[in-house]
CSV table of C-alpha atoms in Angstrom, one decimal:
chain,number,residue,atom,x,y,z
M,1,UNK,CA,99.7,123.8,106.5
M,2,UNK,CA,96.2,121.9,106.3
M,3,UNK,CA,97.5,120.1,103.2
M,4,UNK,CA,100.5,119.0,105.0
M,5,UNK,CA,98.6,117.8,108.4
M,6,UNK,CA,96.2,115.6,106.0
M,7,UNK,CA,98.8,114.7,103.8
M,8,UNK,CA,100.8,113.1,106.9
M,9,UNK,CA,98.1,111.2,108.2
M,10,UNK,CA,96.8,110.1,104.9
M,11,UNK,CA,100.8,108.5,104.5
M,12,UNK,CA,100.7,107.3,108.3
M,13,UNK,CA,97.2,105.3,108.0
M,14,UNK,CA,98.3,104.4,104.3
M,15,UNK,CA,101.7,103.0,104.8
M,16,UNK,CA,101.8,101.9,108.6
M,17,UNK,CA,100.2,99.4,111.2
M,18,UNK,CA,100.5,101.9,114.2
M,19,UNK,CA,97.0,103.4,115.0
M,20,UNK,CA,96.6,106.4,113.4
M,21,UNK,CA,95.2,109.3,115.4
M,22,UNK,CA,93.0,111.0,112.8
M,23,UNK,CA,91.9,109.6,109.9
M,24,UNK,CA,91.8,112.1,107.5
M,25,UNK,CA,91.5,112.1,103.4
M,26,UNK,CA,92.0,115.2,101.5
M,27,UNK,CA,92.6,114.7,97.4
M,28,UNK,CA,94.4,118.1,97.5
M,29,UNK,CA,97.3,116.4,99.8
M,30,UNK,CA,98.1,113.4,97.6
M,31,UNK,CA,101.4,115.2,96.7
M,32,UNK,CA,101.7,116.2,100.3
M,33,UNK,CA,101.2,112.6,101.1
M,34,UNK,CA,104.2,111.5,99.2
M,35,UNK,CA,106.4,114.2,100.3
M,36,UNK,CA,105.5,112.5,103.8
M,37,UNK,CA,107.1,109.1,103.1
M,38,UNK,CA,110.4,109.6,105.0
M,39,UNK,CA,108.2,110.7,108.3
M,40,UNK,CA,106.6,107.5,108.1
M,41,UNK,CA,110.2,105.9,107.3
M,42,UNK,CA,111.5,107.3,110.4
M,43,UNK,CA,108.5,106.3,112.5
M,44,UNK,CA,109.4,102.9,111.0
M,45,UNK,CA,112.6,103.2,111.7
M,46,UNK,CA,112.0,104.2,115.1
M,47,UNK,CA,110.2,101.0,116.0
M,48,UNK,CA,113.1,98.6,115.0
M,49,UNK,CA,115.3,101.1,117.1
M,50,UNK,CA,113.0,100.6,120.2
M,51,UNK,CA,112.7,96.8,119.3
M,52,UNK,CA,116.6,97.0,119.3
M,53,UNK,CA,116.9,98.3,122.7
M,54,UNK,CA,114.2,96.0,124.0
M,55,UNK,CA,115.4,92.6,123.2
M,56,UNK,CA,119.1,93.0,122.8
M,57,UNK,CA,120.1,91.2,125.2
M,58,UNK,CA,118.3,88.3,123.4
M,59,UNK,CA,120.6,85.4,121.8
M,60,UNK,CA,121.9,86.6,118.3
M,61,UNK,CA,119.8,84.8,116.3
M,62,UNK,CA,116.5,85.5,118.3
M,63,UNK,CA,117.8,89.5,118.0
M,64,UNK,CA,118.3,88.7,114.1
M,65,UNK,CA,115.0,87.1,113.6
M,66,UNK,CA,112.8,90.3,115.4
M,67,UNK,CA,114.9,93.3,113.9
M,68,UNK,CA,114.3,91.0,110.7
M,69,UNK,CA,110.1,91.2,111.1
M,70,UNK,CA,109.8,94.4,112.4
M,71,UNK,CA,110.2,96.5,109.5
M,72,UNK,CA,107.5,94.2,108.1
M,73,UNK,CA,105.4,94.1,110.6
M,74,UNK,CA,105.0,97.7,111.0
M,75,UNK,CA,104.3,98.3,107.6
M,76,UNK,CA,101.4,95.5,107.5
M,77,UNK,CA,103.9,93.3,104.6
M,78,UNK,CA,102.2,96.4,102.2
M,79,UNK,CA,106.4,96.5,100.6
M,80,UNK,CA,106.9,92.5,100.8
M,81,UNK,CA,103.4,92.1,98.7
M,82,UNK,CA,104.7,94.8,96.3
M,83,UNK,CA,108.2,92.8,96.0
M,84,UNK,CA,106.5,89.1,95.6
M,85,UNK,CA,103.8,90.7,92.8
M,86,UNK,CA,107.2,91.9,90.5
M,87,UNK,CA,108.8,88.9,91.2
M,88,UNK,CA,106.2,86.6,90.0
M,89,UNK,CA,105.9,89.4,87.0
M,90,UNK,CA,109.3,89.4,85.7
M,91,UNK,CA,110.8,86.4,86.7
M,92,UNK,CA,108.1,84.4,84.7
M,93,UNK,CA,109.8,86.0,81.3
M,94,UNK,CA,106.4,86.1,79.3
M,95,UNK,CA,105.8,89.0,77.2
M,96,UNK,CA,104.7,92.3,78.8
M,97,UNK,CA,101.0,92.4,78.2
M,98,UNK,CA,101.2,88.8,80.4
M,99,UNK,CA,103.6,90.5,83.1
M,100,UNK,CA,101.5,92.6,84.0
M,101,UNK,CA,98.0,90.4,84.6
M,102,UNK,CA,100.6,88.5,86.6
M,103,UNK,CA,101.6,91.6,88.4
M,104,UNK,CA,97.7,92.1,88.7
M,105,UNK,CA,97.5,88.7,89.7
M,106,UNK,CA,96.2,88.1,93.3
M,107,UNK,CA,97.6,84.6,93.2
M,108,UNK,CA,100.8,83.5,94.6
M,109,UNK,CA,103.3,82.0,92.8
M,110,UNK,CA,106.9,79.9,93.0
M,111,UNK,CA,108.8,82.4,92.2
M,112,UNK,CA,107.4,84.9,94.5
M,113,UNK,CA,107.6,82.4,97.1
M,114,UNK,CA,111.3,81.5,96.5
M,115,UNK,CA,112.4,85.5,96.2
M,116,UNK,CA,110.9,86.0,99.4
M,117,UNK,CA,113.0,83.2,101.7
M,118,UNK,CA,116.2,84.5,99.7
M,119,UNK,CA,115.1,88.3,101.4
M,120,UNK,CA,114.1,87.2,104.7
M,121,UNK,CA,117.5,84.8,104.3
M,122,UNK,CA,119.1,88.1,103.4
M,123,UNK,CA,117.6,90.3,105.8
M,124,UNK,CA,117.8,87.8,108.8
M,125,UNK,CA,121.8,87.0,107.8
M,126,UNK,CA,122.2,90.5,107.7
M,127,UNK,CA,121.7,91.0,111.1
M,128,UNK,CA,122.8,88.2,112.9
M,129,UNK,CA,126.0,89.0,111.1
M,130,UNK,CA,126.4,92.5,112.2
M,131,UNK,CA,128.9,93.2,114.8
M,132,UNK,CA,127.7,96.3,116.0
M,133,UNK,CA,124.4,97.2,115.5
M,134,UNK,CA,124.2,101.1,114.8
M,135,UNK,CA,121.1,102.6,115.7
M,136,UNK,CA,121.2,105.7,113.4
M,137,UNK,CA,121.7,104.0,110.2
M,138,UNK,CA,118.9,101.9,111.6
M,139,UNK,CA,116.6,104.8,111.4
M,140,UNK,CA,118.1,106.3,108.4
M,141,UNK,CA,117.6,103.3,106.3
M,142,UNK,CA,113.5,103.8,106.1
M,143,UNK,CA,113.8,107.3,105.6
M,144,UNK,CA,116.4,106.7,102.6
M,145,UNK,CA,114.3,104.3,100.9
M,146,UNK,CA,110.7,106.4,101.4
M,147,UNK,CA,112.5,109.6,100.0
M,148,UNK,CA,113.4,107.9,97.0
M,149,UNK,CA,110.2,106.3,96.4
M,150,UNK,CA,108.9,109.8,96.4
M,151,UNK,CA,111.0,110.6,93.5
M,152,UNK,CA,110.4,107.7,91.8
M,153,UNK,CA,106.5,107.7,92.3
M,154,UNK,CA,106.3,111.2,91.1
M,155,UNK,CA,109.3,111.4,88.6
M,156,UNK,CA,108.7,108.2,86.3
M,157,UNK,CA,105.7,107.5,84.2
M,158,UNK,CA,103.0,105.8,85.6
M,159,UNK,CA,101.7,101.9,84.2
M,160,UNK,CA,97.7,103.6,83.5
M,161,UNK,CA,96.5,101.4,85.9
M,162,UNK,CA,98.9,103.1,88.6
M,163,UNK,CA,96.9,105.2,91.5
M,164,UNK,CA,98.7,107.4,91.2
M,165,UNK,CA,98.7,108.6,86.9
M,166,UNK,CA,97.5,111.4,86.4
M,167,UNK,CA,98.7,113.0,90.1
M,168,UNK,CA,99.9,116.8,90.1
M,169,UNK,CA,103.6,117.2,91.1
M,170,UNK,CA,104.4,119.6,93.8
M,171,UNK,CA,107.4,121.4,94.2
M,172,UNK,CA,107.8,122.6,97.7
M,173,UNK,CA,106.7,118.5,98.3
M,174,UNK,CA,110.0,118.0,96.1
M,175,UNK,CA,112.0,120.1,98.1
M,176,UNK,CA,111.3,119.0,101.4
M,177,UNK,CA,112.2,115.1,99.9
M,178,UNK,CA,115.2,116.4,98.8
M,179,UNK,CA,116.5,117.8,101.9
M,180,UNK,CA,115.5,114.2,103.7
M,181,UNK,CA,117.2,112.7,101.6
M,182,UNK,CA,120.1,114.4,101.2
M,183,UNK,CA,120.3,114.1,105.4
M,184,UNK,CA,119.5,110.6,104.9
M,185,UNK,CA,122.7,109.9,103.4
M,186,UNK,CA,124.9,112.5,104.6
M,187,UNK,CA,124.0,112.5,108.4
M,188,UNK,CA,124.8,109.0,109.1
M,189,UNK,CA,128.3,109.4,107.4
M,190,UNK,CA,129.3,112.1,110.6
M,191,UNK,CA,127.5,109.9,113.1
M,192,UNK,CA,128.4,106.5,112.2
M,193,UNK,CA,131.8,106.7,110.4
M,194,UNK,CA,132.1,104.3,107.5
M,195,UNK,CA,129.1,102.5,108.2
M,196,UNK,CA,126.8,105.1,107.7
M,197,UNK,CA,127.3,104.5,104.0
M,198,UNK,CA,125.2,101.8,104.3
M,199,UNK,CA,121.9,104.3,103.8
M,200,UNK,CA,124.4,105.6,100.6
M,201,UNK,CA,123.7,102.0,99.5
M,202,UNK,CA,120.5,101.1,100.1
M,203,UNK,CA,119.4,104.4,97.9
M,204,UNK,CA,121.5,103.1,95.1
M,205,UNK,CA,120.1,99.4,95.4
M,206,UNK,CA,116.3,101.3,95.6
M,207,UNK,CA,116.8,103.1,92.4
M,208,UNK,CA,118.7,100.2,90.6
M,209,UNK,CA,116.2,97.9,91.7
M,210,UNK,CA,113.4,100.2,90.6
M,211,UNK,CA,114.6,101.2,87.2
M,212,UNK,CA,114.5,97.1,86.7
M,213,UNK,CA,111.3,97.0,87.7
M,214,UNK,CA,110.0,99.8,85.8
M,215,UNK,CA,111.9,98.6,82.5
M,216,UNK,CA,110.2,95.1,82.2
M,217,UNK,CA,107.1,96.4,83.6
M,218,UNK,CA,106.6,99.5,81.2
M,219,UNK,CA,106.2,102.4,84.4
M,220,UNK,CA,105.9,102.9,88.1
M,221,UNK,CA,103.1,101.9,90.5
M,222,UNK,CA,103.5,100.8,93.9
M,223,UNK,CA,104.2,97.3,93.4
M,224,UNK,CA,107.5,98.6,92.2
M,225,UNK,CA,108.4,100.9,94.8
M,226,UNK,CA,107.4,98.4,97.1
M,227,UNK,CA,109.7,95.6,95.3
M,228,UNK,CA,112.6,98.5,95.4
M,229,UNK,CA,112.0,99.5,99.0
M,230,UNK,CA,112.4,96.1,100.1
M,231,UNK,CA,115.4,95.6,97.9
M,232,UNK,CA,116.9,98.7,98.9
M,233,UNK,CA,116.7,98.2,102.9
M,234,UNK,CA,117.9,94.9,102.6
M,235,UNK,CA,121.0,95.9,101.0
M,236,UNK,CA,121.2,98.3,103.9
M,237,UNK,CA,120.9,96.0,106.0
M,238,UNK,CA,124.1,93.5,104.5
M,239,UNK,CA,126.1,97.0,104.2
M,240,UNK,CA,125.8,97.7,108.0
M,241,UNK,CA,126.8,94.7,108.7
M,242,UNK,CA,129.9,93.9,106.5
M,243,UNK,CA,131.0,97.3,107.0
């Protein structure tokens, strides 16, 4: 159970902007850590819930704009840098060795740039579209897209320069992901009708979006999830609200 403790607060001062408690750091819960992604997804998911409740009764486009940053801002932009670094990679069409120093690359560049207003256009459309916001799905979303980076982090092969080659899988973490994910995308089905197969979505769009990446990049780091996650909540997002 000590391996589960660290490996949750490892994830939650990792992967989140919300002061963490106890700042521990075991290597023996790296696996653990990842199995804790769609905690920290629903503690994401969480916030844009509470922001929801807080400022609905904003105008629509003032509404849009903050369910649009939160998911951002509670994550410290960790996911956007991750998405802006692949698009800079790929998009330039060079040859792999030269996608990857670009993926390295702590520079940023127009196409970065230019993918990023077409998400926040996305992701802000997406919302201020929506006729009914649905608070589940809302929290579902995050968890969705962290339990499929879990499988894609420890699934995939790693680029060498990847933190986390070389890491041990670990089965009982595997099983617990599964079961969030398969709640994920079942739950919000008997809660939220039809529109719950927006989290259905974004998990497709996440592992489309990462096999992309990983194809033109030669593996997995966490550039690439974070380019998927994005990707993937995004399209949750536009699903919730056309549906």
């Amino acid at each position: 159970m000590k391996y589960w403790i660290d490996g949750f607060f490892m994830a939650w001062g990792m992967f989140l902007r919300i002061p963490v408690p106890v700042n521990a750091w075991n290597e023996n819960s790296r696996a653990k850590m990842l199995a804790c992604f769609p905690l920290i997804g629903a503690m994401a998911g969480g916030v844009e819930i509470a922001a929801y409740y807080l400022f609905r009764w904003a105008p629509a486009g003032i509404l849009a704009l903050i369910l649009c940053a939160v998911p951002w801002l509670v994550t410290g932009f960790m996911h956007l840098d991750g998405f802006m670094d692949v698009c800079d990679a790929v998009l330039s069409s060079r040859k792999l060795e030269r996608r990857r120093e670009i993926l390295k690359d702590s520079h940023c560049g127009s196409f970065a740039v230019i993918s990023m207003v077409l998400l926040a256009l996305a992701q802000w459309s997406a919302f201020f579209s929506a006729a009914e916001i649905k608070p589940f799905v809302l929290l579902m979303i995050p968890v969705c897209t962290r339990a499929c980076a879990y499988f894609a982090l420890s699934l995939i092969k790693p680029m060498d320069c990847s933190q986390y080659a070389g890491m041990k899988r670990d089965k009982t973490a595997t099983v617990v992901c599964a079961v969030f994910l398969a709640l994920s995308i079942t739950l919000p089905v008997f809660t939220s009708g039809l529109t719950g197969l927006a989290v259905v979505g974004c998990g497709l769009v996440y592992a489309l979006a990462c096999l992309w990446g990983c194809r033109n990049l030669g593996g997995i780091n966490g550039d690439i999830s974070g380019f998927a996650l994005s990707l993937g909540e995004m399209a949750g997002y536009l699903l919730m609200a056309v549906i």
